mmCIF file of C-alpha atoms and ligand atoms in Angstrom:
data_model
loop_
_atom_site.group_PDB
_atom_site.id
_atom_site.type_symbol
_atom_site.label_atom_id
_atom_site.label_comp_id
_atom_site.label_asym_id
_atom_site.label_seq_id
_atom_site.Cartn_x
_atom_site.Cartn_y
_atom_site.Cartn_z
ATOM 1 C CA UNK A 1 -42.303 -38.690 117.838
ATOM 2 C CA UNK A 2 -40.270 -35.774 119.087
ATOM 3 C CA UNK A 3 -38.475 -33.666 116.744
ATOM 4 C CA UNK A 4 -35.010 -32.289 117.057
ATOM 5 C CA UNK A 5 -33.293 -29.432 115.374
ATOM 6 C CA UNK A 6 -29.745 -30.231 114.437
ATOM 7 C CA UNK A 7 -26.805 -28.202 116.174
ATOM 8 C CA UNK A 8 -25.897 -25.165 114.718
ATOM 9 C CA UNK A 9 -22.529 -25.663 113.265
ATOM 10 C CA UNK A 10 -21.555 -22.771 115.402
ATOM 11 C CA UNK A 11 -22.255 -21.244 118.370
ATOM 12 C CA UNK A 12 -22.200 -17.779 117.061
ATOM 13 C CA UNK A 13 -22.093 -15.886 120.408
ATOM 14 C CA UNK A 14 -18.658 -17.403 120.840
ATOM 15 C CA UNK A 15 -17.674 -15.162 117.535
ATOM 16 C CA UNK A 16 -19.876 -11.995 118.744
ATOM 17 C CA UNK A 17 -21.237 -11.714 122.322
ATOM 18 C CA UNK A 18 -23.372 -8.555 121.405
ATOM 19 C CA UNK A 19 -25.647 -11.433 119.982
ATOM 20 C CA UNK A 20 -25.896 -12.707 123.462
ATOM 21 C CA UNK A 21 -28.448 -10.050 124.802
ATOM 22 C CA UNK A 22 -30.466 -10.898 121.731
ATOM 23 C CA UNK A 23 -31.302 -14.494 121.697
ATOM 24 C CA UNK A 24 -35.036 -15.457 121.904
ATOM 25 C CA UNK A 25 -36.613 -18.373 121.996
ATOM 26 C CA UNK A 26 -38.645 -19.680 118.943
ATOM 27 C CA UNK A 27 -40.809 -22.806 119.033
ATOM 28 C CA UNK A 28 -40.926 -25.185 115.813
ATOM 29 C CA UNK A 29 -44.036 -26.417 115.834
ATOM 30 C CA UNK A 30 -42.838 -29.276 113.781
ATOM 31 C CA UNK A 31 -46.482 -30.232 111.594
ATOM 32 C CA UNK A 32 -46.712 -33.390 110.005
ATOM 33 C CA UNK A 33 -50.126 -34.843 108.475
ATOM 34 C CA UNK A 34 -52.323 -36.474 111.394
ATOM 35 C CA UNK A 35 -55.718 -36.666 112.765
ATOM 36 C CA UNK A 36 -55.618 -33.793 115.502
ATOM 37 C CA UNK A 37 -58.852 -33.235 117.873
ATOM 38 C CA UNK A 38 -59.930 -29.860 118.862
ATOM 39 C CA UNK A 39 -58.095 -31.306 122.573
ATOM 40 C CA UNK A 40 -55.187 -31.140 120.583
ATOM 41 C CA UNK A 41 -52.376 -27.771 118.844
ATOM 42 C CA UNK A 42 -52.653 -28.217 115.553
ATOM 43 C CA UNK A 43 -52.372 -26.792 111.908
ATOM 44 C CA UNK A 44 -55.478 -27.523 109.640
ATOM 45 C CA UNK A 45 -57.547 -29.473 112.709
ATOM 46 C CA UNK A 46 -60.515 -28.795 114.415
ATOM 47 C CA UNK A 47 -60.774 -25.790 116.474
ATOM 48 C CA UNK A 48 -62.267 -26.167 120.389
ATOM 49 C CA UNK A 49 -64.887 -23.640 119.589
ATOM 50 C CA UNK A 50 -68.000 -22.076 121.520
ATOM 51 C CA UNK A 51 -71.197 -23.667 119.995
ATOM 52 C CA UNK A 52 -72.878 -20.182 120.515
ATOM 53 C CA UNK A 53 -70.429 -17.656 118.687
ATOM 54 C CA UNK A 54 -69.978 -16.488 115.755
ATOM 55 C CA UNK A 55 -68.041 -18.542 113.124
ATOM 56 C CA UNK A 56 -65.671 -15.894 111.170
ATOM 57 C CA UNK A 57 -66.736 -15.640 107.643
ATOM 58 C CA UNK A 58 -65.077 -12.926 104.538
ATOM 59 C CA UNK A 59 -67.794 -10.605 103.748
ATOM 60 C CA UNK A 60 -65.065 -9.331 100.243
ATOM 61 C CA UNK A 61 -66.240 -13.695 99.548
ATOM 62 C CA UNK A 62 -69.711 -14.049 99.495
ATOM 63 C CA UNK A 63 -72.395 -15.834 97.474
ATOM 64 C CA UNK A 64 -73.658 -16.321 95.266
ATOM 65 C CA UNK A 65 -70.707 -18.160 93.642
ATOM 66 C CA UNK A 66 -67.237 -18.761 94.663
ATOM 67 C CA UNK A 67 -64.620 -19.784 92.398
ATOM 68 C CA UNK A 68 -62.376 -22.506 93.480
ATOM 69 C CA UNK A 69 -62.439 -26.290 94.456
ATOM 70 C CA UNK A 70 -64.653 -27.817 97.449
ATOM 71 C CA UNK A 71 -62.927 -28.578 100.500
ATOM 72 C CA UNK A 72 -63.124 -32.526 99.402
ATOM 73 C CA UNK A 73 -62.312 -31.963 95.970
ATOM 74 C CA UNK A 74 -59.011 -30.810 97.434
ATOM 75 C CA UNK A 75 -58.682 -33.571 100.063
ATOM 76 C CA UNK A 76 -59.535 -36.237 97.009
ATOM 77 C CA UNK A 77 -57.065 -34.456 95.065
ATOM 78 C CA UNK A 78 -54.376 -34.384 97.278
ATOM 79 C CA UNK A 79 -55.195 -38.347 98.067
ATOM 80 C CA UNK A 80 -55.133 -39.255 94.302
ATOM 81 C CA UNK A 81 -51.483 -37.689 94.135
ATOM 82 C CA UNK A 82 -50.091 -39.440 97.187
ATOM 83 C CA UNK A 83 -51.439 -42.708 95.714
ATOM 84 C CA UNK A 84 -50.370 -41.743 91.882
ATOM 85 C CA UNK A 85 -46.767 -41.019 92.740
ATOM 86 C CA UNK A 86 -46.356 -44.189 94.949
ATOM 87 C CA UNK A 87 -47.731 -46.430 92.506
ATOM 88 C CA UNK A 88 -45.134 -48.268 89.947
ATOM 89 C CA UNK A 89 -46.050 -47.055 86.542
ATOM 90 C CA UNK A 90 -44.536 -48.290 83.179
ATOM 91 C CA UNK A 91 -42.858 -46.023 80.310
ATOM 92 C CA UNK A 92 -45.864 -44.095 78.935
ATOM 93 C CA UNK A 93 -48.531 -44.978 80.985
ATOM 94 C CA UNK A 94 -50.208 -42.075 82.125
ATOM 95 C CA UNK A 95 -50.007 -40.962 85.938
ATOM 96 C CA UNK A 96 -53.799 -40.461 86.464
ATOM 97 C CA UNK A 97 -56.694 -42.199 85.260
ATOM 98 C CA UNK A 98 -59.219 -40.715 83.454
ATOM 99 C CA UNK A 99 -61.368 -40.357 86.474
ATOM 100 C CA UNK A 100 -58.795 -39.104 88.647
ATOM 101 C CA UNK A 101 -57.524 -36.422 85.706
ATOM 102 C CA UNK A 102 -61.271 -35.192 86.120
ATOM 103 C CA UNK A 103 -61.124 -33.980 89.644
ATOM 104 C CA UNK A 104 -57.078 -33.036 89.974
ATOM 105 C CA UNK A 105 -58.337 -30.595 86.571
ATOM 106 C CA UNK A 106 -61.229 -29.671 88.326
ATOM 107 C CA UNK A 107 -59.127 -28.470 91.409
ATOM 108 C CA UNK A 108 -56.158 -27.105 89.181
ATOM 109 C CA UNK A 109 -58.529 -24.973 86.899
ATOM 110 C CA UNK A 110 -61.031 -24.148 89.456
ATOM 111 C CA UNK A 111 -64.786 -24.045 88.747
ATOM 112 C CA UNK A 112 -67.785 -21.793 89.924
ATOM 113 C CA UNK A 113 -69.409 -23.240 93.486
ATOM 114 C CA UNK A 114 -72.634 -21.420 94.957
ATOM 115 C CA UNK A 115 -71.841 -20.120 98.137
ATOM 116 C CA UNK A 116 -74.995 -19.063 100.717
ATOM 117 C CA UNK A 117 -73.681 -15.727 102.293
ATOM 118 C CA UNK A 118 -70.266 -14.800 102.819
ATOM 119 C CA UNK A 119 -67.679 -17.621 102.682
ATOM 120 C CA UNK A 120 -66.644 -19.405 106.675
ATOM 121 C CA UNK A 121 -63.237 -18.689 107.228
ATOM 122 C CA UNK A 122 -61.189 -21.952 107.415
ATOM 123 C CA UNK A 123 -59.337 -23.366 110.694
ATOM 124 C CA UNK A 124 -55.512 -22.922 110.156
ATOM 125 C CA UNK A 125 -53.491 -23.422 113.394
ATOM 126 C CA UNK A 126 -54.552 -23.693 117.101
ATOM 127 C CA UNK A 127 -52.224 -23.334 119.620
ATOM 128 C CA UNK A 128 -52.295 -24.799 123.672
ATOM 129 C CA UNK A 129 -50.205 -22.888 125.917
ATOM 130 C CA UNK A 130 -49.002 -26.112 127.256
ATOM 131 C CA UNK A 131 -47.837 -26.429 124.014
ATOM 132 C CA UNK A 132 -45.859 -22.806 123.443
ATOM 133 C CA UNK A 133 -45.782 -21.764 127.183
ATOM 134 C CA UNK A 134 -43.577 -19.031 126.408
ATOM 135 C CA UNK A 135 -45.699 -17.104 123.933
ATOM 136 C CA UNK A 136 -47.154 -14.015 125.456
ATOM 137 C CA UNK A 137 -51.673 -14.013 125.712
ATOM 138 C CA UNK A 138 -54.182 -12.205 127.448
ATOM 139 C CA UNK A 139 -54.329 -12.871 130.657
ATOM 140 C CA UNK A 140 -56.047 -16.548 131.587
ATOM 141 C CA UNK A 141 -55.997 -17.242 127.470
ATOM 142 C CA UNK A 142 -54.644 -20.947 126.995
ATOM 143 C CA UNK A 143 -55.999 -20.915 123.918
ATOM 144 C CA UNK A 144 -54.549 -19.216 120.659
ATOM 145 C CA UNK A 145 -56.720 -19.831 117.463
ATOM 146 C CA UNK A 146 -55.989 -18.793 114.044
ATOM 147 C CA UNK A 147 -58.282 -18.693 110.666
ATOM 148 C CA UNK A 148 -58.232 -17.262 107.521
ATOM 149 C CA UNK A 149 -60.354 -16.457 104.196
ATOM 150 C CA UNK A 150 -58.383 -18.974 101.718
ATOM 151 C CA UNK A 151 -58.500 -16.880 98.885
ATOM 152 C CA UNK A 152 -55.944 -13.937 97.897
ATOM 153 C CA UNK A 153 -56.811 -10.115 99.340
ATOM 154 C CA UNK A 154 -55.272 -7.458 97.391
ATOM 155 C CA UNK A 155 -55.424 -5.311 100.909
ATOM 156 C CA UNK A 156 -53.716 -8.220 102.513
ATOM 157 C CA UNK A 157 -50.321 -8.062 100.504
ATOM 158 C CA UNK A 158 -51.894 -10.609 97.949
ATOM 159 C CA UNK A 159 -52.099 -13.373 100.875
ATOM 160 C CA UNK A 160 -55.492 -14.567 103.154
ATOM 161 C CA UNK A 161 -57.385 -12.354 105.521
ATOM 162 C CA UNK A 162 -56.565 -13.962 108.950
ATOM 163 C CA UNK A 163 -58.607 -13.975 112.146
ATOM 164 C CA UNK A 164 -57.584 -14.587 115.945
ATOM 165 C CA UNK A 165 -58.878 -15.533 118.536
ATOM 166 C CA UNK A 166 -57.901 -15.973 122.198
ATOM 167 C CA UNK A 167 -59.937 -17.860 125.010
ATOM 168 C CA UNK A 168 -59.785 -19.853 128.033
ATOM 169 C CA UNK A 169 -60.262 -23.868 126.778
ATOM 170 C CA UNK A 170 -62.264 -24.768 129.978
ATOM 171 C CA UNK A 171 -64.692 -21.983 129.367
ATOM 172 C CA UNK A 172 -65.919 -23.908 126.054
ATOM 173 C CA UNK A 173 -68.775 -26.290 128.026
ATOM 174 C CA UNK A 174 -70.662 -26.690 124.630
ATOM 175 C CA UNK A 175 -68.101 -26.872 121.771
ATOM 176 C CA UNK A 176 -69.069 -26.547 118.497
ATOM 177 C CA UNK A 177 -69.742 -29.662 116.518
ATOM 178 C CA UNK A 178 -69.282 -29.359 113.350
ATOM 179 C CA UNK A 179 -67.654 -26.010 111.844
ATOM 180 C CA UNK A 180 -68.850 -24.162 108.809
ATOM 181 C CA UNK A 181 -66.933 -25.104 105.334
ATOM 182 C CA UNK A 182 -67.077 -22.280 102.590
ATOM 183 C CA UNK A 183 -68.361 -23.668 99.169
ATOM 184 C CA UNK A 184 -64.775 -23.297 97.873
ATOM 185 C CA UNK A 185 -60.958 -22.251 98.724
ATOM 186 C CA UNK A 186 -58.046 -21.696 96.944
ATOM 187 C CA UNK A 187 -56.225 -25.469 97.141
ATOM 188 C CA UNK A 188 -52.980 -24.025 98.775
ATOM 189 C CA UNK A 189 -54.708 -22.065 101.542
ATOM 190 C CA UNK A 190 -56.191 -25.099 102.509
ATOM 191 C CA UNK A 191 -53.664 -26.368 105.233
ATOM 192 C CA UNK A 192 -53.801 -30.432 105.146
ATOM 193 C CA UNK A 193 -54.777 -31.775 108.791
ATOM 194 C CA UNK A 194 -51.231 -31.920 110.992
ATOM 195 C CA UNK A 195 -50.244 -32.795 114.702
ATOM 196 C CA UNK A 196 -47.579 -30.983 116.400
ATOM 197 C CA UNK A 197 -44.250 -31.957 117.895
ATOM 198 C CA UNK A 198 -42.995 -28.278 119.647
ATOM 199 C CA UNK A 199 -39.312 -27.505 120.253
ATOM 200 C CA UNK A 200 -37.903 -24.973 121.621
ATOM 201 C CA UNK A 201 -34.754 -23.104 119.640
ATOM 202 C CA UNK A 202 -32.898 -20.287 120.211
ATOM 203 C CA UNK A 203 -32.860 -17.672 117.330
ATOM 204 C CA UNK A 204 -30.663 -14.731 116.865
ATOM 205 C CA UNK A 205 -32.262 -11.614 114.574
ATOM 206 C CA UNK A 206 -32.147 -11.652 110.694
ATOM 207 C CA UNK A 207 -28.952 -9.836 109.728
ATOM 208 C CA UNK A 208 -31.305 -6.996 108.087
ATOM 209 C CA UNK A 209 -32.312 -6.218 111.843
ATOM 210 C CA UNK A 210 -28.648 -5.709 113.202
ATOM 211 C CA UNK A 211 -26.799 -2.811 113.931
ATOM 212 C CA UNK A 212 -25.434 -1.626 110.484
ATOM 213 C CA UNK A 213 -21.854 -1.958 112.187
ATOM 214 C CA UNK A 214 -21.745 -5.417 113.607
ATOM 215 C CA UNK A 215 -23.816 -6.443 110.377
ATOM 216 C CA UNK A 216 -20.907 -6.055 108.228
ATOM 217 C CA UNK A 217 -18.643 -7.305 110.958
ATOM 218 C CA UNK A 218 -20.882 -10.494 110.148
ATOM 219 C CA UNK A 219 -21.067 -10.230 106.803
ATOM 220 C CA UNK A 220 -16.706 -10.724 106.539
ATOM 221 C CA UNK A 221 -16.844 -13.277 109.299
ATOM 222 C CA UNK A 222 -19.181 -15.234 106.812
ATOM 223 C CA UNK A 223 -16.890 -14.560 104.089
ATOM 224 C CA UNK A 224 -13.744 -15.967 106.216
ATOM 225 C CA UNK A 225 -14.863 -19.167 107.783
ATOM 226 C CA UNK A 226 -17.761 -19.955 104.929
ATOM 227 C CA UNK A 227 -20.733 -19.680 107.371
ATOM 228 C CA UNK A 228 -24.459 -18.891 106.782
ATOM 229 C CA UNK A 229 -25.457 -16.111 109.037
ATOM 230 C CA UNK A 230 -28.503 -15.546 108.028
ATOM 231 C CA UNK A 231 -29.787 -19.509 106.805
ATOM 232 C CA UNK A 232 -27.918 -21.657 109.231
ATOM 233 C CA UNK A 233 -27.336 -19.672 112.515
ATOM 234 C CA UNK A 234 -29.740 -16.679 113.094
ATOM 235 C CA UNK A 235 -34.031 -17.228 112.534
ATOM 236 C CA UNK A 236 -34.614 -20.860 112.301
ATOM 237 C CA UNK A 237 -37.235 -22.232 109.152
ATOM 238 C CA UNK A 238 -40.864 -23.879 109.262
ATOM 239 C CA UNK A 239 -44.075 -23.039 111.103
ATOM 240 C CA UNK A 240 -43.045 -21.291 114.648
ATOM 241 C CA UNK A 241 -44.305 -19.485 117.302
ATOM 242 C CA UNK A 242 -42.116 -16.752 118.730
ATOM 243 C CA UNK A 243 -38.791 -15.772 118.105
ATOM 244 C CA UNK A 244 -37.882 -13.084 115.286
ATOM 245 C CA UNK A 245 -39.058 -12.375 112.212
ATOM 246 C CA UNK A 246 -37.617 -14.316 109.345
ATOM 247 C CA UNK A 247 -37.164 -11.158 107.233
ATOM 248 C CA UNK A 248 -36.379 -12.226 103.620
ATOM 249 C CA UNK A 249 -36.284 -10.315 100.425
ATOM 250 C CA UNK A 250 -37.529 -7.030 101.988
ATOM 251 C CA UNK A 251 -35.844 -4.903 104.518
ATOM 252 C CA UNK A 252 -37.495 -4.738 107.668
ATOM 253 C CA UNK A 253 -39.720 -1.803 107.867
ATOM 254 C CA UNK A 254 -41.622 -0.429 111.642
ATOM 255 C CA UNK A 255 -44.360 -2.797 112.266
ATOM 256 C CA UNK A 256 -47.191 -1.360 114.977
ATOM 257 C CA UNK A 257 -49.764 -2.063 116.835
ATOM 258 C CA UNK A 258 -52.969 -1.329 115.036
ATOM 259 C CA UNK A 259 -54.485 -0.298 118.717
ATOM 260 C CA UNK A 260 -52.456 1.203 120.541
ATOM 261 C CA UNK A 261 -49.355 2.166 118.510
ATOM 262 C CA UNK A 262 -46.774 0.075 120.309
ATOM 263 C CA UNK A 263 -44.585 -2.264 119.689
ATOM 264 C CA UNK A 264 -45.265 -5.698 117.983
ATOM 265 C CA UNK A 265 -43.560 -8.829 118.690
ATOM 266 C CA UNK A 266 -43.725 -11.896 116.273
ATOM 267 C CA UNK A 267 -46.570 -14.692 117.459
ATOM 268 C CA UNK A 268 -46.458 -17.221 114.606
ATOM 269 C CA UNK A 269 -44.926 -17.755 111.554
ATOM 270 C CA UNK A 270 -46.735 -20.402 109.116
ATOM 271 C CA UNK A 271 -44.659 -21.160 106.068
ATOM 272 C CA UNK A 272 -44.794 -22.650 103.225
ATOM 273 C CA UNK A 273 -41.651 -25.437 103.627
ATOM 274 C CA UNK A 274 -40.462 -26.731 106.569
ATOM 275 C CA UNK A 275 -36.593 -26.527 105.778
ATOM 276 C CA UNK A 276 -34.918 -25.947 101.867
ATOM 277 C CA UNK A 277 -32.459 -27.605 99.868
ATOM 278 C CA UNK A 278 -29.905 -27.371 102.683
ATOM 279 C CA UNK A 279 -31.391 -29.261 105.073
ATOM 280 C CA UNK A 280 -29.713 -27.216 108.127
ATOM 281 C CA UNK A 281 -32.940 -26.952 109.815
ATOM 282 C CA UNK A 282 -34.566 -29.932 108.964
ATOM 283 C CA UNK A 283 -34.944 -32.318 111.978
ATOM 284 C CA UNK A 284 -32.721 -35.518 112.610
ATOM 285 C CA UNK A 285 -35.409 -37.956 113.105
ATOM 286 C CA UNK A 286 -36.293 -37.091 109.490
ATOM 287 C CA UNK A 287 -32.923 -37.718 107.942
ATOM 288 C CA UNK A 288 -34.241 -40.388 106.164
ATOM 289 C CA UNK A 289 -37.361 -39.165 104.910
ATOM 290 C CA UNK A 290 -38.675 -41.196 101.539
ATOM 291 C CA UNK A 291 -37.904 -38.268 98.928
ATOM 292 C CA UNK A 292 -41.322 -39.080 97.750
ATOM 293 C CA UNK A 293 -42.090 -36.615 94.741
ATOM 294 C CA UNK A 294 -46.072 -36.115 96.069
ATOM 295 C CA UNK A 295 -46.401 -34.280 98.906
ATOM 296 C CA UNK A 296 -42.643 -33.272 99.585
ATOM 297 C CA UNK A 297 -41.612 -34.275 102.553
ATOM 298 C CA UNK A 298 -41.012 -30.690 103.884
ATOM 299 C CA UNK A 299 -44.345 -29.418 102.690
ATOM 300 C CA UNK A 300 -46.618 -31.548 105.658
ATOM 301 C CA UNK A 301 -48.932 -28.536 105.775
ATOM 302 C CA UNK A 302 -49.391 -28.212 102.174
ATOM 303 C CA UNK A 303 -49.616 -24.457 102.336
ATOM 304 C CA UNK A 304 -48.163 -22.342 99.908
ATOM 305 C CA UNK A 305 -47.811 -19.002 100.281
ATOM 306 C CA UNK A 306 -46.398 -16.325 98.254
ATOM 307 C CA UNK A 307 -43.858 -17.558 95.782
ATOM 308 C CA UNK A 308 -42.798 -20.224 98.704
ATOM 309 C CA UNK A 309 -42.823 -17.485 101.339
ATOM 310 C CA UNK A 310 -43.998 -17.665 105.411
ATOM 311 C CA UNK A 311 -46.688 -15.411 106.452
ATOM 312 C CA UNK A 312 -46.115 -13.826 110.398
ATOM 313 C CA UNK A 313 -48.482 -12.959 112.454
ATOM 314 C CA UNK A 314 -47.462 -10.337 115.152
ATOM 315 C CA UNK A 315 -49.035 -9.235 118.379
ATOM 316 C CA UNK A 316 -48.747 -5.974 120.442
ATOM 317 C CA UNK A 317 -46.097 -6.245 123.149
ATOM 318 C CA UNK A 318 -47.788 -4.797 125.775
ATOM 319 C CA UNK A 319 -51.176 -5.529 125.177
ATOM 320 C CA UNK A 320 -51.542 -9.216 123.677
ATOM 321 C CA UNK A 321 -55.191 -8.895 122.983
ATOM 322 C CA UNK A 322 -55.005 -5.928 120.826
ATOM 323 C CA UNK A 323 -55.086 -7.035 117.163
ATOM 324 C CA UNK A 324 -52.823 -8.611 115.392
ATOM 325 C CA UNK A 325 -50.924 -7.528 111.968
ATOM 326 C CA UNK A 326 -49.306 -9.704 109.169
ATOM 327 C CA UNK A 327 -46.373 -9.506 106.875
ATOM 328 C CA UNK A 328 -45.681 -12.135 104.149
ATOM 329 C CA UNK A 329 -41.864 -12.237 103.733
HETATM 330 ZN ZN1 LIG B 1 -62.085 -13.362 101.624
HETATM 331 ZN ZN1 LIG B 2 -51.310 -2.569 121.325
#
């Protein structure tokens, strides 16, 4: 099913054409829990991977014990929720039985796991260029892949240690058929299984990234005709590829490339909720969405990072196969 942003309630380069000159284009990549291939873009599928290289693994996470909850532990988990919530359940009858309490406890409180060598690094998004032809790759790349470690780094701003990867999808002859799983993760860096739906929108910059002049000019039109700058008209919410940054409770502050210096453009943006109480951004075809209280309806991914934050991944402008950088905001 496609997916479509709602209008913005204003088209805010009718109140300031400097804006104009400044539009991008972001795409929503619109997850919601699926079965995805490695054929297919995903977030939390299998990635179309070389059978001879090197699977990424966190040398900081390494045997011989991990502390956290399996990989199925986490899908059981999640499963007993879903069913728990949906179930009808008289006055004081508790949610869980007593077997499910033992494994949702087991994931909640975490437990020790031996782990043989440092941990793999888990499969988060992978990204077609039919898919996000816009975004800017090596040249002959089609293929954007993204992992991390799902455990906290202090060195990382307190969020995973990512890994990229670019390649040509016809070059992998002998894929990979079954990936490596480390002994344990943290549960909300796990990202549940999700197919795409991409759309294209066109974003404006945060007002933290605008000319300290027509920011304020902003700022009073907000005041006068009660409109959200900043929520409703300028970076749009949810995973994305592209667009700007969806600076948040910092200021924006010079982001580089680690290679050559230069500039760095945002590449993806993975967050945590897919649109917030105001619904602005959340699409029409899920206007009536169930309200169910297990999994929220615009958590599909399951991630959570930060205290409900996204996590961006930039590349170098010039040079798209330099590496990559990451700011949780
Ligand atoms: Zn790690
Ligand atoms: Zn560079």
């Amino acid at each position: 099913m496609v997916r479509t942003t709602p209008p913005r309630p204003v088209d805010v380069t009718a109140h300031f054409p400097e804006l104009a000159p400044l539009a991008r284009t972001a795409v929503r990549l619109h997850p919601r829990p699926g079965a995805p291939t490695a054929a297919d873009s995903s977030i939390g599928g299998p990635l179309l991977w070389p059978a001879g290289e090197e699977w990424p693994a966190c040398a900081e996470h390494a045997g011989p014990e991990l502390h956290g909850a399996s990989v199925a532990d986490v899908f059981a988990r999640r499963r007993i929720l879903t069913e728990a919530w949906a179930r009808p359940r008289a006055e004081g009858v508790n949610l869980l039985t007593a077997d499910e309490k033992v494994v949702v406890d087991r994931v909640d409180h975490g437990t020790g796991i031996a782990q043989d060598g440092p941990a793999p690094m888990v499969p988060v998004a992978q990204l077609y260029a039919r898919d996000v032809p816009g975004l800017p790759r090596p040249d002959g790349a089609d293929l954007l892949q993204v992992l991390w470690c799902p455990f906290d780094h202090e060195d990382e701003g307190c969020a995973p240690r990512t890994a990229l990867r670019w390649r040509k999808a016809a070059e992998v002859t002998d894929p990979l058929a079954e990936a490596p799983q480390p002994a344990a993760v943290e549960e909300h860096y796990l990202p549940q299984p999700c197919v795409l739906h991409p759309e294209e929108v066109t974003e404006y910059p945060a007002p933290h990234c605008l000319p300290a002049e027509l920011r304020e000019r902003v700022r009073r039109w907000e005041e006068q005709e009660d409109q959200h700058y900043q929520y409703a008209l300028s970076v749009s919410s949810g995973c994305k590829a592209g667009g700007h940054g969806p600076w948040s409770f910092s200021d924006p502050f010079p982001l580089s490339c680690p290679d050559c210096g230069g500039v760095v453009t945002p590449l993806l943006t993975l967050a945590t909720s897919e649109w917030d109480g105001t619904t602005s951004w959340r699409p029409v075809e899920d206007a009536d969405a169930g309200g169910a209280l297990f999994p929220h309806d615009n958590e599909p991914t399951m991630l959570s990072i930060g205290r409900s934050y996204n996590l961006q991944f930039y590349a170098c402008a010039d040079f798209p196969a330099h590496r990559h950088v990451t700011n949780m905001q």
